[in-house]
PDB file of C-alpha atoms in Angstrom:
ATOM      1  CA  MET A   1       5.959  73.430 -13.191  1.00  0.00           C
ATOM      2  CA  PHE A   2       8.945  74.988 -14.877  1.00  0.00           C
ATOM      3  CA  VAL A   3       8.501  73.842 -19.002  1.00  0.00           C
ATOM      4  CA  GLN A   4      11.659  73.856 -21.232  1.00  0.00           C
ATOM      5  CA  ILE A   5      10.549  74.696 -24.996  1.00  0.00           C
ATOM      6  CA  PHE A   6      12.662  73.295 -27.695  1.00  0.00           C
ATOM      7  CA  SER A   7      11.672  75.006 -31.340  1.00  0.00           C
ATOM      8  CA  THR A   8      12.406  73.031 -34.591  1.00  0.00           C
ATOM      9  CA  GLY A   9      10.535  75.631 -36.609  1.00  0.00           C
ATOM     10  CA  GLY A  10       7.589  74.308 -38.751  1.00  0.00           C
ATOM     11  CA  THR A  11       4.702  75.748 -40.159  1.00  0.00           C
ATOM     12  CA  LEU A  12       4.074  77.096 -36.622  1.00  0.00           C
ATOM     13  CA  ASP A  13       7.355  79.275 -36.837  1.00  0.00           C
ATOM     14  CA  LYS A  14       6.689  80.152 -40.853  1.00  0.00           C
ATOM     15  CA  LEU A  15       6.552  83.794 -42.129  1.00  0.00           C
ATOM     16  CA  TYR A  16       5.121  84.399 -45.403  1.00  0.00           C
ATOM     17  CA  PHE A  17       5.923  88.006 -47.047  1.00  0.00           C
ATOM     18  CA  ASP A  18       3.146  87.507 -50.044  1.00  0.00           C
ATOM     19  CA  ALA A  19       0.727  85.255 -51.448  1.00  0.00           C
ATOM     20  CA  LEU A  20       3.488  84.677 -54.026  1.00  0.00           C
ATOM     21  CA  SER A  21       6.647  84.401 -51.680  1.00  0.00           C
ATOM     22  CA  GLU A  22       9.016  81.530 -50.625  1.00  0.00           C
ATOM     23  CA  TYR A  23       8.487  80.729 -46.552  1.00  0.00           C
ATOM     24  CA  GLN A  24      10.684  81.534 -44.474  1.00  0.00           C
ATOM     25  CA  ILE A  25      10.870  80.041 -40.530  1.00  0.00           C
ATOM     26  CA  GLY A  26      10.746  83.020 -38.420  1.00  0.00           C
ATOM     27  CA  ASP A  27      11.448  83.131 -34.539  1.00  0.00           C
ATOM     28  CA  PRO A  28       9.918  80.877 -32.160  1.00  0.00           C
ATOM     29  CA  MET A  29       6.630  81.752 -31.450  1.00  0.00           C
ATOM     30  CA  ALA A  30       5.960  80.153 -28.068  1.00  0.00           C
ATOM     31  CA  GLY A  31       6.961  82.910 -26.431  1.00  0.00           C
ATOM     32  CA  GLU A  32       4.361  85.407 -28.094  1.00  0.00           C
ATOM     33  CA  LEU A  33       1.733  83.212 -27.823  1.00  0.00           C
ATOM     34  CA  LEU A  34       1.906  82.476 -24.275  1.00  0.00           C
ATOM     35  CA  GLN A  35       2.565  86.147 -23.292  1.00  0.00           C
ATOM     36  CA  GLN A  36      -0.502  86.591 -25.273  1.00  0.00           C
ATOM     37  CA  ALA A  37      -2.668  83.887 -22.346  1.00  0.00           C
ATOM     38  CA  ARG A  38      -0.996  85.502 -19.490  1.00  0.00           C
ATOM     39  CA  VAL A  39       0.391  81.921 -18.446  1.00  0.00           C
ATOM     40  CA  GLY A  40       0.984  81.324 -14.923  1.00  0.00           C
ATOM     41  CA  PHE A  41       4.059  78.893 -14.918  1.00  0.00           C
ATOM     42  CA  ASP A  42       7.946  79.600 -15.817  1.00  0.00           C
ATOM     43  CA  TYR A  43       9.224  78.239 -19.039  1.00  0.00           C
ATOM     44  CA  ALA A  44      12.581  79.359 -21.526  1.00  0.00           C
ATOM     45  CA  ILE A  45      12.636  78.608 -25.601  1.00  0.00           C
ATOM     46  CA  GLU A  46      15.156  77.123 -27.187  1.00  0.00           C
ATOM     47  CA  SER A  47      15.340  77.287 -31.118  1.00  0.00           C
ATOM     48  CA  LEU A  48      17.545  74.560 -32.360  1.00  0.00           C
ATOM     49  CA  VAL A  49      16.809  74.309 -35.939  1.00  0.00           C
ATOM     50  CA  LYS A  50      14.631  76.544 -38.294  1.00  0.00           C
ATOM     51  CA  LYS A  51      13.309  73.841 -40.285  1.00  0.00           C
ATOM     52  CA  ASP A  52      10.163  72.560 -42.543  1.00  0.00           C
ATOM     53  CA  SER A  53       9.749  69.279 -40.880  1.00  0.00           C
ATOM     54  CA  LEU A  54      10.389  67.853 -44.337  1.00  0.00           C
ATOM     55  CA  GLU A  55      13.992  69.301 -44.179  1.00  0.00           C
ATOM     56  CA  LEU A  56      14.788  67.414 -40.536  1.00  0.00           C
ATOM     57  CA  ASN A  57      17.570  64.553 -41.121  1.00  0.00           C
ATOM     58  CA  ASP A  58      19.055  62.198 -38.638  1.00  0.00           C
ATOM     59  CA  ALA A  59      21.687  64.918 -37.329  1.00  0.00           C
ATOM     60  CA  ASP A  60      18.809  66.981 -36.467  1.00  0.00           C
ATOM     61  CA  ARG A  61      16.610  64.886 -34.366  1.00  0.00           C
ATOM     62  CA  GLU A  62      19.868  63.365 -32.745  1.00  0.00           C
ATOM     63  CA  LEU A  63      20.364  67.130 -32.319  1.00  0.00           C
ATOM     64  CA  ILE A  64      17.106  67.446 -30.441  1.00  0.00           C
ATOM     65  CA  HIS A  65      17.604  63.844 -28.256  1.00  0.00           C
ATOM     66  CA  ALA A  66      20.619  64.792 -27.385  1.00  0.00           C
ATOM     67  CA  LYS A  67      18.895  68.417 -25.640  1.00  0.00           C
ATOM     68  CA  VAL A  68      15.711  66.583 -24.560  1.00  0.00           C
ATOM     69  CA  ALA A  69      18.052  63.700 -22.853  1.00  0.00           C
ATOM     70  CA  THR A  70      20.310  66.431 -21.417  1.00  0.00           C
ATOM     71  CA  CYS A  71      17.623  68.743 -20.288  1.00  0.00           C
ATOM     72  CA  PRO A  72      17.612  68.926 -16.137  1.00  0.00           C
ATOM     73  CA  HIS A  73      14.582  69.868 -16.753  1.00  0.00           C
ATOM     74  CA  ASP A  74      10.791  67.231 -16.474  1.00  0.00           C
ATOM     75  CA  HIS A  75       8.349  69.096 -18.737  1.00  0.00           C
ATOM     76  CA  ILE A  76       9.696  69.222 -22.375  1.00  0.00           C
ATOM     77  CA  LEU A  77       7.714  70.923 -25.025  1.00  0.00           C
ATOM     78  CA  ILE A  78       8.449  70.655 -28.737  1.00  0.00           C
ATOM     79  CA  THR A  79       7.284  72.617 -31.246  1.00  0.00           C
ATOM     80  CA  HIS A  80       7.694  70.786 -34.736  1.00  0.00           C
ATOM     81  CA  GLY A  81       6.562  70.887 -38.188  1.00  0.00           C
ATOM     82  CA  THR A  82       3.213  68.282 -38.546  1.00  0.00           C
ATOM     83  CA  ASP A  83       4.984  66.060 -41.760  1.00  0.00           C
ATOM     84  CA  THR A  84       7.252  64.211 -40.023  1.00  0.00           C
ATOM     85  CA  MET A  85       6.244  64.945 -35.940  1.00  0.00           C
ATOM     86  CA  THR A  86       5.641  61.381 -35.534  1.00  0.00           C
ATOM     87  CA  VAL A  87       9.500  59.999 -36.989  1.00  0.00           C
ATOM     88  CA  THR A  88      10.751  62.687 -34.217  1.00  0.00           C
ATOM     89  CA  ALA A  89       8.688  61.474 -31.152  1.00  0.00           C
ATOM     90  CA  ALA A  90       9.771  57.705 -32.205  1.00  0.00           C
ATOM     91  CA  ALA A  91      12.901  58.987 -31.893  1.00  0.00           C
ATOM     92  CA  LEU A  92      12.390  60.187 -28.492  1.00  0.00           C
ATOM     93  CA  ALA A  93      11.272  57.150 -27.384  1.00  0.00           C
ATOM     94  CA  ASP A  94      14.009  56.116 -25.122  1.00  0.00           C
ATOM     95  CA  ILE A  95      14.107  59.341 -22.751  1.00  0.00           C
ATOM     96  CA  ASP A  96      13.037  58.158 -19.442  1.00  0.00           C
ATOM     97  CA  ASN A  97      11.124  60.238 -16.483  1.00  0.00           C
ATOM     98  CA  LYS A  98      10.225  63.312 -18.543  1.00  0.00           C
ATOM     99  CA  VAL A  99       6.821  64.032 -20.259  1.00  0.00           C
ATOM    100  CA  ILE A 100       7.742  65.556 -23.801  1.00  0.00           C
ATOM    101  CA  VAL A 101       5.224  66.731 -25.920  1.00  0.00           C
ATOM    102  CA  LEU A 102       5.259  67.326 -29.225  1.00  0.00           C
ATOM    103  CA  THR A 103       3.060  70.040 -31.293  1.00  0.00           C
ATOM    104  CA  GLY A 104       2.621  72.345 -34.722  1.00  0.00           C
ATOM    105  CA  ALA A 105       0.209  74.257 -36.307  1.00  0.00           C
ATOM    106  CA  MET A 106      -1.309  72.967 -39.391  1.00  0.00           C
ATOM    107  CA  GLN A 107      -1.559  77.391 -40.651  1.00  0.00           C
ATOM    108  CA  PRO A 108       1.210  79.517 -39.687  1.00  0.00           C
ATOM    109  CA  ALA A 109       1.026  81.315 -36.067  1.00  0.00           C
ATOM    110  CA  ARG A 110       1.138  84.638 -37.697  1.00  0.00           C
ATOM    111  CA  PHE A 111      -2.021  83.970 -39.587  1.00  0.00           C
ATOM    112  CA  ARG A 112      -5.172  84.894 -38.009  1.00  0.00           C
ATOM    113  CA  ASP A 113      -6.983  81.319 -38.735  1.00  0.00           C
ATOM    114  CA  SER A 114      -4.194  79.621 -37.436  1.00  0.00           C
ATOM    115  CA  ASP A 115      -4.758  76.433 -34.684  1.00  0.00           C
ATOM    116  CA  ALA A 116      -1.196  77.284 -33.292  1.00  0.00           C
ATOM    117  CA  LEU A 117      -2.467  78.869 -30.217  1.00  0.00           C
ATOM    118  CA  PHE A 118      -5.504  76.010 -29.474  1.00  0.00           C
ATOM    119  CA  ASN A 119      -2.639  73.985 -29.875  1.00  0.00           C
ATOM    120  CA  LEU A 120      -0.286  75.195 -27.832  1.00  0.00           C
ATOM    121  CA  GLY A 121      -2.778  75.376 -25.219  1.00  0.00           C
ATOM    122  CA  LEU A 122      -3.574  71.742 -25.639  1.00  0.00           C
ATOM    123  CA  ALA A 123       0.074  70.584 -25.102  1.00  0.00           C
ATOM    124  CA  ILE A 124       0.725  72.635 -22.327  1.00  0.00           C
ATOM    125  CA  GLY A 125      -2.182  70.843 -20.315  1.00  0.00           C
ATOM    126  CA  ALA A 126      -0.716  67.325 -21.621  1.00  0.00           C
ATOM    127  CA  LEU A 127       2.511  68.374 -19.802  1.00  0.00           C
ATOM    128  CA  ASN A 128       0.524  69.034 -16.528  1.00  0.00           C
ATOM    129  CA  VAL A 129      -1.405  65.886 -16.568  1.00  0.00           C
ATOM    130  CA  CYS A 130       0.409  63.067 -18.360  1.00  0.00           C
ATOM    131  CA  GLN A 131       2.758  60.435 -16.712  1.00  0.00           C
ATOM    132  CA  PRO A 132       6.433  60.387 -18.460  1.00  0.00           C
ATOM    133  CA  GLY A 133       6.588  59.367 -22.098  1.00  0.00           C
ATOM    134  CA  VAL A 134       5.911  61.240 -25.332  1.00  0.00           C
ATOM    135  CA  TYR A 135       3.047  62.474 -26.712  1.00  0.00           C
ATOM    136  CA  ILE A 136       1.789  64.377 -29.694  1.00  0.00           C
ATOM    137  CA  ALA A 137      -0.825  67.151 -29.044  1.00  0.00           C
ATOM    138  CA  MET A 138      -2.464  68.217 -32.008  1.00  0.00           C
ATOM    139  CA  SER A 139      -6.250  68.659 -33.784  1.00  0.00           C
ATOM    140  CA  GLY A 140      -7.658  68.821 -29.649  1.00  0.00           C
ATOM    141  CA  LYS A 141      -6.036  65.588 -28.434  1.00  0.00           C
ATOM    142  CA  VAL A 142      -3.329  64.183 -26.825  1.00  0.00           C
ATOM    143  CA  PHE A 143      -2.350  61.184 -28.326  1.00  0.00           C
ATOM    144  CA  PRO A 144       0.143  58.807 -27.167  1.00  0.00           C
ATOM    145  CA  ALA A 145       3.288  59.027 -30.012  1.00  0.00           C
ATOM    146  CA  ASP A 146       3.786  55.597 -31.428  1.00  0.00           C
ATOM    147  CA  GLY A 147      -0.306  55.946 -31.629  1.00  0.00           C
ATOM    148  CA  VAL A 148      -1.127  58.402 -34.345  1.00  0.00           C
ATOM    149  CA  ARG A 149      -0.741  59.849 -38.216  1.00  0.00           C
ATOM    150  CA  LYS A 150      -1.430  62.897 -39.819  1.00  0.00           C
ATOM    151  CA  ASN A 151      -4.460  62.859 -42.235  1.00  0.00           C
ATOM    152  CA  ARG A 152      -3.574  65.193 -44.517  1.00  0.00           C
ATOM    153  CA  LEU A 153      -6.967  65.516 -46.244  1.00  0.00           C
ATOM    154  CA  ALA A 154      -8.561  65.539 -43.448  1.00  0.00           C
ATOM    155  CA  GLY A 155      -5.892  67.992 -42.571  1.00  0.00           C
ATOM    156  CA  ARG A 156      -6.125  66.757 -38.505  1.00  0.00           C
ATOM    157  CA  PHE A 157      -3.974  64.378 -36.343  1.00  0.00           C
ATOM    158  CA  GLU A 158      -5.775  61.072 -35.738  1.00  0.00           C
ATOM    159  CA  GLY A 159      -5.691  57.355 -33.956  1.00  0.00           C
ATOM    160  CA  VAL A 160      -3.890  54.854 -35.418  1.00  0.00           C
TER     161      VAL A 160
END
């Protein structure tokens, strides 16, 4: 299996310099996390945008759609901010014959208590077993993209 990873920024890639500072979106963390996990498959990472998902717009989603639709690979992982992950997933629903999994993190990957590595591993597992379609891998579950929502109060994703 070859996995094409598209990074869009979001919390997973955020950098904080101190408790009082604004954040920046850093380089994609997926590669570093996959190296630490000693994975046994090939992958490539391409950063499409470096934005908080609340800042993503229609042009960004068109770019993401175009990259996924024209990608020669069948297994696509998108790291994405959690706030509008479902919106981007819906924008990819018309792409056939690919397994597309979006994942992210509630805490930056650079934080000790981050869920980033767990969610990334879950997403890779989903790429291995899911049929073509669009999925969201978060909070220990893999959801069809049209059957999930973010529960801000509970700090997790859940089925609708």
